[in-house]
């Protein structure tokens, strides 16, 4: 690639400096969290040793007085969120940041709800609108978009599916498509979780079985179920009693019994389709092995009773029925905490998949209120919610939950900390600056260039599944991590160089589509900013860049330098 002009490099360098500064708080936050957690774990271990003679207690969520009645409308939920957040800020004498600008909100909402930035035309229309309800209307519009389900599918696909040598021949495309379809239908979360945990059949007919084709051993199934649907990390109790909680090894294997009848088939075969089913006598071998630590015990719910399950009866439906009940102590809390973290960069409890008593909750009353509201029965039993703004919510309505959160002042606060709240780590006095996930980055670049989301993968002659361009991009930008971290800029020099040298960011044809020949410099700069950053340039940015174009000409190459610098800046890759 040709060496870019000094101005473009200057803009990029400035952007990286800003990035380093904005994420410093996140790094400090992570260090503080780790120190606090180590201290709490050591204290818990000491307490456990002191009470070793006492009968063991089952680890349960902290007891908090639950509110008397659920909100039952997104507007009421929004009001309760803001009331609880404001009360906590007042108690701690922390002044919140002001509401973010329309440009910040527009880009944030698009990336959080659809996984990609808006088009220039959509950005211009929103910024120019004088409608006082335009933010609420935008949230409704995005929740109704097919891109909402596709983005949620990206999030949950990353949580459910891990590529291993065992499943390298499996095409998980049906799983991603199933997730997108169900999220767009606004299928209640309890039904979705049940469909996943009880999935059977070949993957081409039931994409939900991908969960078991990825987590293809009893211990992996148990661990993933605990983390994703219960917010509990119980894997440490697989081989011994948990060193820092009251979870016993017998409790782990009591939960694991619900997956002992699950058999994964044809996962490594070159012919035949991968499938999952339950049987009283599953085949054990390289695909369905039991670890050496395995124990055969009666099935037992974590912190609950032992159900009676006949030998020929499938066990997973029994687990799913208990887990997704409205009064389950884990299920609703885990999803509310995870959804909040997805939108805010951190949950009420962190890590979000370790909601143990040792991890303090920043807003216990609010978490319990939202969990009860999320799991409350439908106002009109038998009437399915579409997730629309005027529809009555039913139990476990995810769009209702997201709508209530996104309309809150807490969600719409600026990410710019003030002198009064710069040290706040957990009160949500200002929005956390998040980093685009690899999927968000790919799809946002596609929006800028007008290209597609990428080609699907194919199976090579040896039967191994070869991922498409988008999946390859995601793998490269994960930089070895299992999943994206919203609050850590983990991309390194290889990823930066890939973007800097990419034909996408340096393609003259792209800039011609944004600023055709003959476009005035100031207008070209505005179009580039609206296209890539969803905002208009400031007066100083316009002055600097038009002066640059005045010296270097208004050619596609010169406009391309401006676009290249913007796409490689920290502002493009951040979600403010």
Coordinates of C-alpha atoms in Angstrom, one line a residue:
X1 CA 0.0 0.0 0.0
X2 CA 1.3 3.5 -0.8
X3 CA 2.4 5.6 2.2
X4 CA -0.4 7.8 3.3
X5 CA 0.0 11.5 3.5
X6 CA 1.1 13.1 6.8
X7 CA -2.3 14.6 7.6
X8 CA -4.0 11.2 7.5
X9 CA -1.3 9.7 9.7
X10 CA -1.7 12.6 12.1
X11 CA -5.4 12.0 12.4
X12 CA -4.9 8.3 13.0
X13 CA -2.2 8.9 15.6
X14 CA -4.4 11.4 17.4
X15 CA -7.2 8.8 17.4
X16 CA -5.0 6.1 18.9
X17 CA -3.9 8.5 21.7
X18 CA -7.5 9.2 22.5
X19 CA -8.2 5.5 22.5
X20 CA -5.4 4.9 25.1
X21 CA -6.8 7.6 27.3
X22 CA -10.4 6.5 27.1
X23 CA -9.7 2.9 28.0
X24 CA -7.3 3.7 30.9
X25 CA -10.3 3.7 33.2
X26 CA -11.4 0.3 32.0
X27 CA -7.9 -1.2 32.7
X28 CA -7.9 0.4 36.2
X29 CA -11.4 -1.0 36.7
X30 CA -10.3 -4.5 35.8
X31 CA -7.3 -4.3 38.2
X32 CA -9.6 -3.1 41.0
X33 CA -12.1 -5.8 40.3
X34 CA -9.4 -8.5 40.4
X35 CA -7.9 -7.3 43.6
X36 CA -11.3 -7.0 45.3
X37 CA -12.3 -10.5 44.0
X38 CA -9.0 -12.0 45.3
X39 CA -9.6 -10.4 48.7
X40 CA -13.2 -11.6 48.8
X41 CA -12.2 -15.1 47.8
X42 CA -9.5 -15.3 50.5
X43 CA -12.0 -14.1 53.1
X44 CA -14.6 -16.6 51.9
X45 CA -12.0 -19.4 52.1
X46 CA -11.1 -18.4 55.7
X47 CA -14.7 -18.3 56.7
X48 CA -15.3 -21.7 55.1
X49 CA -12.4 -23.2 57.1
X50 CA -13.7 -21.7 60.3
X51 CA -17.1 -23.3 59.8
X52 CA -16.0 -26.6 58.4
X53 CA -17.8 -28.5 61.1
X54 CA -21.1 -27.1 60.2
X55 CA -23.5 -28.7 57.7
X56 CA -22.8 -27.4 54.2
X57 CA -25.1 -24.8 52.7
X58 CA -26.0 -24.6 49.1
X59 CA -24.8 -21.4 47.3
X60 CA -27.9 -19.3 46.6
X61 CA -28.3 -15.7 45.3
X62 CA -28.2 -13.1 48.0
X63 CA -31.6 -12.6 49.8
X64 CA -33.0 -9.3 48.8
X65 CA -36.5 -8.0 49.5
X66 CA -38.3 -8.3 46.2
X67 CA -40.7 -5.5 45.0
X68 CA -44.4 -6.2 45.5
X69 CA -45.4 -5.9 41.9
X70 CA -43.7 -5.9 38.4
X71 CA -43.6 -2.8 36.2
X72 CA -45.5 -4.5 33.3
X73 CA -44.8 -1.7 30.9
X74 CA -41.5 -0.6 29.3
X75 CA -42.2 3.0 30.4
X76 CA -42.7 2.0 34.0
X77 CA -39.6 -0.2 33.9
X78 CA -37.6 2.7 32.5
X79 CA -38.9 4.9 35.4
X80 CA -37.9 2.3 38.0
X81 CA -34.5 1.9 36.5
X82 CA -33.8 5.7 36.6
X83 CA -35.2 6.0 40.1
X84 CA -33.0 3.2 41.5
X85 CA -29.9 4.4 39.7
X86 CA -30.5 8.0 40.9
X87 CA -31.1 6.9 44.5
X88 CA -27.8 5.1 44.6
X89 CA -26.0 8.0 43.0
X90 CA -27.5 10.4 45.6
X91 CA -26.5 8.0 48.5
X92 CA -22.9 8.0 47.2
X93 CA -23.0 11.7 46.5
X94 CA -21.9 11.2 42.9
X95 CA -23.2 13.6 40.2
X96 CA -24.0 11.8 36.9
X97 CA -22.9 13.0 33.5
X98 CA -25.4 14.7 31.3
X99 CA -27.4 13.0 28.6
X100 CA -25.4 12.2 25.5
X101 CA -25.8 14.0 22.2
X102 CA -28.1 12.8 19.5
X103 CA -25.1 11.7 17.4
X104 CA -23.7 9.7 20.3
X105 CA -27.0 8.1 21.0
X106 CA -27.7 7.2 17.4
X107 CA -24.4 5.4 16.9
X108 CA -24.6 3.7 20.3
X109 CA -28.2 2.5 19.8
X110 CA -27.4 1.2 16.3
X111 CA -24.3 -0.7 17.4
X112 CA -25.9 -2.1 20.6
X113 CA -29.2 -3.2 19.0
X114 CA -28.3 -4.1 15.4
X115 CA -24.5 -4.6 15.5
X116 CA -23.6 -2.0 12.9
X117 CA -23.5 1.8 12.4
X118 CA -26.3 3.6 10.5
X119 CA -26.1 4.7 6.9
X120 CA -25.2 8.4 6.2
X121 CA -28.8 9.1 5.1
X122 CA -30.2 7.7 8.3
X123 CA -27.8 9.6 10.4
X124 CA -28.6 12.9 8.6
X125 CA -32.3 12.3 9.0
X126 CA -32.1 11.6 12.7
X127 CA -29.7 14.5 13.5
X128 CA -32.0 16.9 11.6
X129 CA -35.2 15.7 13.1
X130 CA -36.9 17.9 15.7
X131 CA -39.2 15.2 17.0
X132 CA -39.0 15.1 20.8
X133 CA -39.7 11.4 20.8
X134 CA -37.2 10.5 18.1
X135 CA -35.0 8.5 20.5
X136 CA -37.8 6.3 21.7
X137 CA -39.0 5.8 18.1
X138 CA -35.5 4.9 17.0
X139 CA -35.3 2.2 19.7
X140 CA -38.6 0.7 18.5
X141 CA -37.4 0.9 14.9
X142 CA -34.2 -1.0 15.7
X143 CA -35.9 -3.6 17.8
X144 CA -38.2 -4.3 14.8
X145 CA -35.3 -4.6 12.4
X146 CA -34.1 -8.0 11.1
X147 CA -30.6 -6.8 12.1
X148 CA -31.7 -7.0 15.8
X149 CA -32.0 -10.7 15.7
X150 CA -28.9 -11.1 13.6
X151 CA -26.9 -9.1 16.2
X152 CA -28.3 -11.1 19.1
X153 CA -27.5 -14.2 17.2
X154 CA -23.9 -13.1 16.9
X155 CA -23.7 -12.5 20.6
X156 CA -25.2 -15.9 21.6
X157 CA -23.5 -17.8 18.9
X158 CA -20.2 -16.6 20.3
X159 CA -21.3 -17.7 23.8
X160 CA -22.7 -21.1 22.7
X161 CA -20.3 -22.3 20.0
X162 CA -16.5 -22.9 20.4
X163 CA -14.6 -24.3 17.5
X164 CA -12.5 -27.4 18.5
X165 CA -10.8 -30.3 16.8
X166 CA -13.9 -32.4 17.6
X167 CA -16.3 -30.2 15.7
X168 CA -14.2 -28.8 12.9
X169 CA -16.3 -30.7 10.3
X170 CA -19.6 -29.2 11.6
X171 CA -21.3 -26.3 9.8
X172 CA -22.9 -24.3 12.5
X173 CA -24.7 -22.0 10.1
X174 CA -28.1 -23.5 11.0
X175 CA -27.4 -22.5 14.7
X176 CA -26.8 -18.9 13.9
X177 CA -29.8 -18.8 11.6
X178 CA -32.0 -20.4 14.2
X179 CA -30.9 -17.9 16.9
X180 CA -31.5 -14.9 14.5
X181 CA -35.0 -16.2 13.6
X182 CA -36.0 -16.8 17.2
X183 CA -34.7 -13.5 18.5
X184 CA -36.5 -11.6 15.7
X185 CA -39.7 -13.4 16.5
X186 CA -39.2 -12.3 20.1
X187 CA -39.7 -15.8 21.3
X188 CA -39.8 -15.7 25.2
X189 CA -36.4 -16.4 26.7
X190 CA -37.6 -19.3 28.8
X191 CA -38.9 -21.0 25.6
X192 CA -35.6 -20.3 23.8
X193 CA -33.5 -21.7 26.6
X194 CA -35.8 -24.7 26.8
X195 CA -35.5 -25.3 23.1
X196 CA -31.7 -25.2 23.4
X197 CA -31.4 -27.4 26.5
X198 CA -33.8 -30.0 25.1
X199 CA -32.6 -29.9 21.5
X200 CA -32.6 -33.2 19.5
X201 CA -32.2 -34.2 15.9
X202 CA -29.8 -33.3 13.1
X203 CA -28.5 -29.8 12.9
X204 CA -30.1 -29.1 9.5
X205 CA -33.5 -29.6 11.0
X206 CA -32.9 -28.1 14.4
X207 CA -30.1 -25.5 14.7
X208 CA -30.4 -25.4 18.5
X209 CA -28.5 -28.7 18.7
X210 CA -25.4 -26.7 17.9
X211 CA -25.1 -26.0 21.6
X212 CA -24.4 -29.8 22.3
X213 CA -22.3 -30.3 19.1
X214 CA -20.0 -27.6 20.5
X215 CA -20.2 -28.6 24.1
X216 CA -20.1 -32.3 23.3
X217 CA -19.2 -33.9 26.7
X218 CA -21.2 -34.1 29.9
X219 CA -18.8 -31.8 31.8
X220 CA -18.8 -29.1 29.0
X221 CA -22.6 -29.3 28.8
X222 CA -22.9 -28.8 32.6
X223 CA -20.4 -25.9 32.6
X224 CA -22.0 -24.1 29.7
X225 CA -25.5 -24.5 31.2
X226 CA -24.3 -23.0 34.5
X227 CA -22.6 -20.0 32.9
X228 CA -25.1 -19.1 30.2
X229 CA -28.4 -19.8 31.8
X230 CA -27.7 -19.6 35.6
X231 CA -24.9 -17.1 35.8
X232 CA -22.9 -19.7 37.9
X233 CA -19.4 -20.9 37.4
X234 CA -19.6 -24.4 38.9
X235 CA -16.8 -26.0 36.8
X236 CA -14.3 -25.8 39.7
X237 CA -16.4 -28.3 41.6
X238 CA -16.0 -30.9 38.9
X239 CA -12.9 -32.5 40.5
X240 CA -13.2 -31.3 44.1
X241 CA -15.3 -29.1 46.3
X242 CA -15.2 -25.5 45.1
X243 CA -12.3 -23.8 47.0
X244 CA -14.0 -20.4 47.2
X245 CA -17.8 -21.2 47.5
X246 CA -20.0 -23.7 49.2
X247 CA -20.6 -25.7 46.0
X248 CA -19.7 -29.3 46.5
X249 CA -18.4 -31.9 44.0
X250 CA -21.5 -33.9 44.6
X251 CA -23.7 -30.9 43.7
X252 CA -21.8 -30.5 40.4
X253 CA -22.3 -34.1 39.4
X254 CA -25.9 -34.0 40.6
X255 CA -26.5 -31.3 38.0
X256 CA -24.4 -33.2 35.4
X257 CA -26.7 -36.2 35.6
X258 CA -29.3 -34.3 33.6
X259 CA -26.9 -34.6 30.6
X260 CA -25.7 -38.2 31.1
X261 CA -28.3 -39.5 28.6
X262 CA -27.3 -37.1 25.9
X263 CA -25.5 -38.6 22.9
X264 CA -23.8 -36.6 20.2
X265 CA -23.5 -38.4 16.9
X266 CA -21.5 -38.0 13.6
X267 CA -19.7 -35.0 14.9
X268 CA -16.4 -36.1 13.4
X269 CA -17.7 -38.2 10.5
X270 CA -17.0 -37.2 6.9
X271 CA -20.4 -38.6 5.9
X272 CA -23.6 -38.4 7.9
X273 CA -25.1 -35.4 9.6
X274 CA -24.2 -34.3 13.1
X275 CA -27.1 -34.9 15.5
X276 CA -28.1 -35.1 19.2
X277 CA -30.5 -37.3 21.0
X278 CA -31.2 -38.7 24.5
X279 CA -31.0 -42.4 25.2
X280 CA -30.8 -44.5 28.4
X281 CA -27.6 -46.1 27.1
X282 CA -25.5 -43.4 25.3
X283 CA -22.3 -44.7 23.6
X284 CA -19.1 -43.6 25.3
X285 CA -15.9 -43.1 23.4
X286 CA -13.9 -40.3 22.0
X287 CA -17.0 -38.2 21.2
X288 CA -19.0 -38.7 24.4
X289 CA -16.4 -39.5 27.1
X290 CA -16.8 -39.0 30.8
X291 CA -13.9 -37.4 32.7
X292 CA -12.1 -39.4 35.3
X293 CA -13.7 -37.3 38.0
X294 CA -17.2 -38.3 36.9
X295 CA -19.6 -39.5 39.6
X296 CA -22.9 -41.4 39.1
X297 CA -25.4 -39.8 41.5
X298 CA -29.1 -39.1 41.6
X299 CA -29.9 -36.1 39.5
X300 CA -30.2 -33.0 41.6
X301 CA -31.0 -29.3 40.9
X302 CA -28.3 -26.9 42.0
X303 CA -29.5 -25.7 45.4
X304 CA -32.7 -27.6 45.0
X305 CA -34.4 -31.1 45.3
X306 CA -33.8 -34.4 43.6
X307 CA -36.4 -35.0 41.0
X308 CA -37.7 -38.5 40.2
X309 CA -36.7 -39.4 36.6
X310 CA -37.5 -42.8 35.2
X311 CA -34.6 -44.6 33.4
X312 CA -36.2 -44.4 30.0
X313 CA -37.4 -40.8 30.6
X314 CA -35.4 -37.9 29.0
X315 CA -33.7 -35.9 31.7
X316 CA -33.1 -32.6 30.0
X317 CA -36.8 -31.5 29.8
X318 CA -37.0 -32.0 33.6
X319 CA -34.0 -29.7 34.1
X320 CA -35.3 -27.1 31.6
X321 CA -38.7 -27.0 33.4
X322 CA -37.1 -26.3 36.7
X323 CA -34.5 -23.8 35.4
X324 CA -37.0 -21.6 33.4
X325 CA -39.6 -21.4 36.1
X326 CA -40.5 -17.8 37.1
X327 CA -39.4 -18.5 40.7
X328 CA -36.0 -20.1 39.8
X329 CA -33.3 -18.3 41.8
X330 CA -30.9 -18.1 38.9
X331 CA -32.5 -17.9 35.4
X332 CA -34.1 -14.5 35.3
X333 CA -31.4 -12.8 37.3
X334 CA -28.7 -14.2 35.0
X335 CA -30.4 -12.9 31.8
X336 CA -31.1 -9.5 33.2
X337 CA -27.5 -9.1 34.4
X338 CA -26.1 -10.3 31.1
X339 CA -28.4 -8.0 29.1
X340 CA -27.5 -5.0 31.2
X341 CA -23.8 -5.8 30.8
X342 CA -24.2 -6.2 27.0
X343 CA -25.6 -2.6 26.9
X344 CA -23.5 -1.0 29.6
X345 CA -20.2 -2.8 29.4
X346 CA -20.5 -4.2 32.9
X347 CA -23.3 -5.9 34.9
X348 CA -24.7 -5.4 38.3
X349 CA -22.6 -8.5 39.2
X350 CA -19.2 -9.1 37.6
X351 CA -18.0 -11.3 36.1
X352 CA -21.5 -11.8 34.7
X353 CA -21.3 -15.6 34.6
X354 CA -20.1 -15.8 38.3
X355 CA -23.1 -14.4 40.3
X356 CA -22.0 -16.0 43.5
X357 CA -22.4 -14.5 47.0
X358 CA -18.7 -13.7 46.9
X359 CA -19.3 -11.2 44.1
X360 CA -21.0 -8.1 45.4
X361 CA -24.0 -6.7 43.5
X362 CA -23.8 -3.0 42.8
X363 CA -27.6 -2.5 42.8
X364 CA -29.2 -5.6 44.4
X365 CA -32.7 -4.1 44.7
X366 CA -32.8 -3.0 41.1
X367 CA -31.5 -6.4 39.9
X368 CA -34.2 -8.2 41.8
X369 CA -36.9 -5.8 40.6
X370 CA -35.9 -6.3 37.0
X371 CA -35.6 -10.0 37.4
X372 CA -39.1 -10.3 38.9
X373 CA -40.5 -8.0 36.2
X374 CA -38.8 -10.0 33.4
X375 CA -40.2 -13.3 34.7
X376 CA -43.7 -12.0 35.6
X377 CA -46.6 -13.9 33.8
X378 CA -48.3 -12.3 30.9
X379 CA -51.1 -9.7 31.5
X380 CA -53.2 -11.7 29.0
X381 CA -52.3 -15.4 29.2
X382 CA -52.2 -17.0 25.8
X383 CA -51.7 -13.7 23.9
X384 CA -48.2 -13.6 22.4
X385 CA -46.2 -10.4 22.5
X386 CA -44.7 -9.2 19.3
X387 CA -42.2 -7.0 21.1
X388 CA -43.7 -3.9 19.6
X389 CA -43.8 -0.6 21.6
X390 CA -47.6 -0.9 22.3
X391 CA -47.7 -4.6 22.9
X392 CA -48.4 -6.0 26.4
X393 CA -45.3 -7.9 27.7
X394 CA -45.4 -11.5 28.5
X395 CA -43.0 -13.4 30.8
X396 CA -39.3 -13.4 29.7
X397 CA -39.9 -10.8 26.9
X398 CA -36.4 -9.8 25.9
X399 CA -37.4 -6.9 23.6
X400 CA -39.5 -5.5 26.4
X401 CA -36.4 -5.7 28.7
X402 CA -34.1 -4.0 26.2
X403 CA -36.6 -1.3 25.4
X404 CA -37.0 -0.4 29.1
X405 CA -33.3 -0.2 29.5
X406 CA -32.5 1.8 26.4
X407 CA -35.1 4.4 27.1
X408 CA -33.6 5.2 30.5
X409 CA -31.5 8.2 31.3
X410 CA -28.9 5.8 32.7
X411 CA -28.4 4.2 29.2
X412 CA -28.5 7.6 27.4
X413 CA -25.9 9.3 29.6
X414 CA -22.7 10.6 28.0
X415 CA -19.6 8.4 28.1
X416 CA -17.6 11.5 29.0
X417 CA -16.8 11.3 32.7
X418 CA -16.8 14.6 34.7
X419 CA -14.5 15.7 37.6
X420 CA -17.3 14.7 39.9
X421 CA -17.7 11.1 38.6
X422 CA -14.4 10.1 37.0
X423 CA -13.6 7.7 39.8
X424 CA -17.0 5.9 39.6
X425 CA -16.7 2.3 38.5
X426 CA -20.1 0.8 39.2
X427 CA -22.8 3.3 39.8
X428 CA -23.5 4.0 36.1
X429 CA -22.9 7.8 36.5
X430 CA -21.6 7.8 32.9
X431 CA -21.7 5.3 30.0
X432 CA -18.8 2.9 29.7
X433 CA -16.8 3.3 26.5
X434 CA -17.1 0.0 24.7
X435 CA -15.0 -1.5 21.9
X436 CA -16.6 -2.8 18.8
X437 CA -16.8 -6.6 18.6
X438 CA -15.2 -8.1 15.5
X439 CA -18.7 -8.8 14.1
X440 CA -19.6 -5.1 14.7
X441 CA -16.4 -4.0 13.0
X442 CA -16.9 -6.2 10.0
X443 CA -20.6 -5.2 9.5
X444 CA -19.9 -1.5 10.1
X445 CA -17.1 -1.6 7.4
X446 CA -19.6 -3.3 5.2
X447 CA -22.1 -0.4 5.8
X448 CA -19.4 2.1 4.8
X449 CA -18.4 0.3 1.7
X450 CA -21.9 -0.9 0.7
X451 CA -20.7 -4.5 0.6
X452 CA -22.5 -7.6 1.9
X453 CA -22.0 -9.3 5.3
X454 CA -19.7 -11.8 3.7
X455 CA -19.8 -15.2 1.9
X456 CA -21.0 -18.3 3.8
X457 CA -18.5 -21.0 4.6
X458 CA -17.9 -24.2 2.6
X459 CA -16.9 -27.7 3.2
X460 CA -13.5 -28.6 1.6
X461 CA -12.9 -32.0 -0.1
X462 CA -11.7 -33.5 3.2
X463 CA -15.0 -32.7 4.8
X464 CA -13.6 -29.9 7.1
X465 CA -15.8 -26.8 7.3
X466 CA -14.0 -23.7 6.0
X467 CA -15.5 -20.5 7.4
X468 CA -16.4 -17.6 5.1
X469 CA -14.8 -14.1 4.9
X470 CA -16.8 -12.7 7.9
X471 CA -16.0 -15.6 10.2
X472 CA -12.3 -15.5 9.2
X473 CA -12.3 -11.7 10.0
X474 CA -13.9 -12.4 13.4
X475 CA -11.3 -15.1 14.2
X476 CA -8.4 -12.9 13.3
X477 CA -9.7 -9.9 15.3
X478 CA -10.4 -12.0 18.3
X479 CA -6.6 -12.4 18.5
X480 CA -6.8 -15.7 20.2
X481 CA -9.5 -14.9 22.7
X482 CA -12.5 -17.2 23.1
X483 CA -14.9 -14.2 23.0
X484 CA -14.8 -10.5 22.5
X485 CA -14.3 -8.3 25.6
X486 CA -16.4 -5.1 25.3
X487 CA -14.2 -3.1 27.6
X488 CA -10.7 -4.1 26.6
X489 CA -9.0 -3.1 23.3
X490 CA -7.4 -6.4 22.7
X491 CA -6.5 -6.0 19.0
X492 CA -2.7 -5.6 18.5
X493 CA -0.3 -4.6 15.7
X494 CA -1.4 -7.4 13.3
X495 CA -5.0 -6.3 13.5
X496 CA -4.1 -2.6 13.1
X497 CA -1.9 -3.4 10.1
X498 CA -4.7 -5.4 8.5
X499 CA -7.1 -2.5 8.7
X500 CA -4.5 0.0 7.5
X501 CA -3.6 -2.1 4.5
X502 CA -7.1 -3.4 3.8
X503 CA -8.5 -2.8 0.3
X504 CA -11.7 -2.0 2.1
X505 CA -10.3 1.1 3.9
X506 CA -8.2 2.2 1.0
X507 CA -10.5 1.5 -2.0
X508 CA -10.9 4.5 -4.4
X509 CA -14.3 3.0 -5.6
X510 CA -15.6 3.3 -2.0
X511 CA -14.9 7.0 -1.6
X512 CA -16.3 7.7 -5.1
X513 CA -19.6 6.3 -3.8
X514 CA -19.5 8.6 -0.8
X515 CA -18.1 11.7 -2.4
X516 CA -18.4 11.6 -6.2
X517 CA -16.1 13.6 -8.4
X518 CA -17.1 17.3 -8.3
X519 CA -18.2 17.2 -4.7
X520 CA -17.0 20.4 -2.8
X521 CA -14.4 19.7 -0.1
X522 CA -16.5 20.8 2.8
X523 CA -19.4 18.6 1.6
X524 CA -17.2 15.7 1.0
X525 CA -15.8 15.9 4.5
X526 CA -19.3 16.0 5.9
X527 CA -20.4 13.0 3.9
X528 CA -17.3 11.0 5.0
X529 CA -18.0 11.8 8.7
X530 CA -21.7 11.0 8.5
X531 CA -20.9 7.7 6.7
X532 CA -18.2 6.5 9.1
X533 CA -18.8 8.3 12.4
X534 CA -22.6 9.1 12.2
X535 CA -22.0 12.7 13.0
X536 CA -21.0 15.9 11.3
X537 CA -17.4 17.2 11.6
X538 CA -16.7 20.0 14.0
X539 CA -15.7 23.4 12.7
X540 CA -12.1 22.8 13.5
X541 CA -12.1 19.3 11.7
X542 CA -13.8 20.9 8.7
X543 CA -11.2 23.6 8.6
X544 CA -8.2 21.3 9.0
X545 CA -9.4 18.8 6.4
X546 CA -10.5 21.3 3.8
X547 CA -7.1 23.0 4.0
X548 CA -5.5 19.6 3.5
X549 CA -7.7 19.0 0.4
X550 CA -7.0 22.5 -0.8
X551 CA -3.3 21.6 -0.9
X552 CA -3.6 18.1 -2.2
X553 CA -6.5 18.4 -4.6
X554 CA -10.1 17.1 -4.6
X555 CA -9.2 13.8 -6.3
X556 CA -10.6 10.4 -5.2
X557 CA -7.1 9.7 -3.8
X558 CA -7.2 12.8 -1.6
X559 CA -10.7 12.1 -0.4
X560 CA -9.6 8.5 0.1
X561 CA -6.9 9.6 2.5
X562 CA -9.5 11.3 4.7
X563 CA -11.8 8.2 4.7
X564 CA -8.8 6.0 5.4
X565 CA -7.8 8.1 8.4
X566 CA -11.3 8.1 9.8
X567 CA -11.8 4.4 9.4
X568 CA -8.5 3.7 11.2
X569 CA -9.2 6.1 14.0
X570 CA -10.2 5.0 17.5
X571 CA -13.5 6.8 17.2
X572 CA -14.6 4.5 14.5
X573 CA -13.9 1.3 16.5
X574 CA -15.4 2.6 19.8
X575 CA -19.0 2.6 21.0
X576 CA -19.4 5.7 23.1

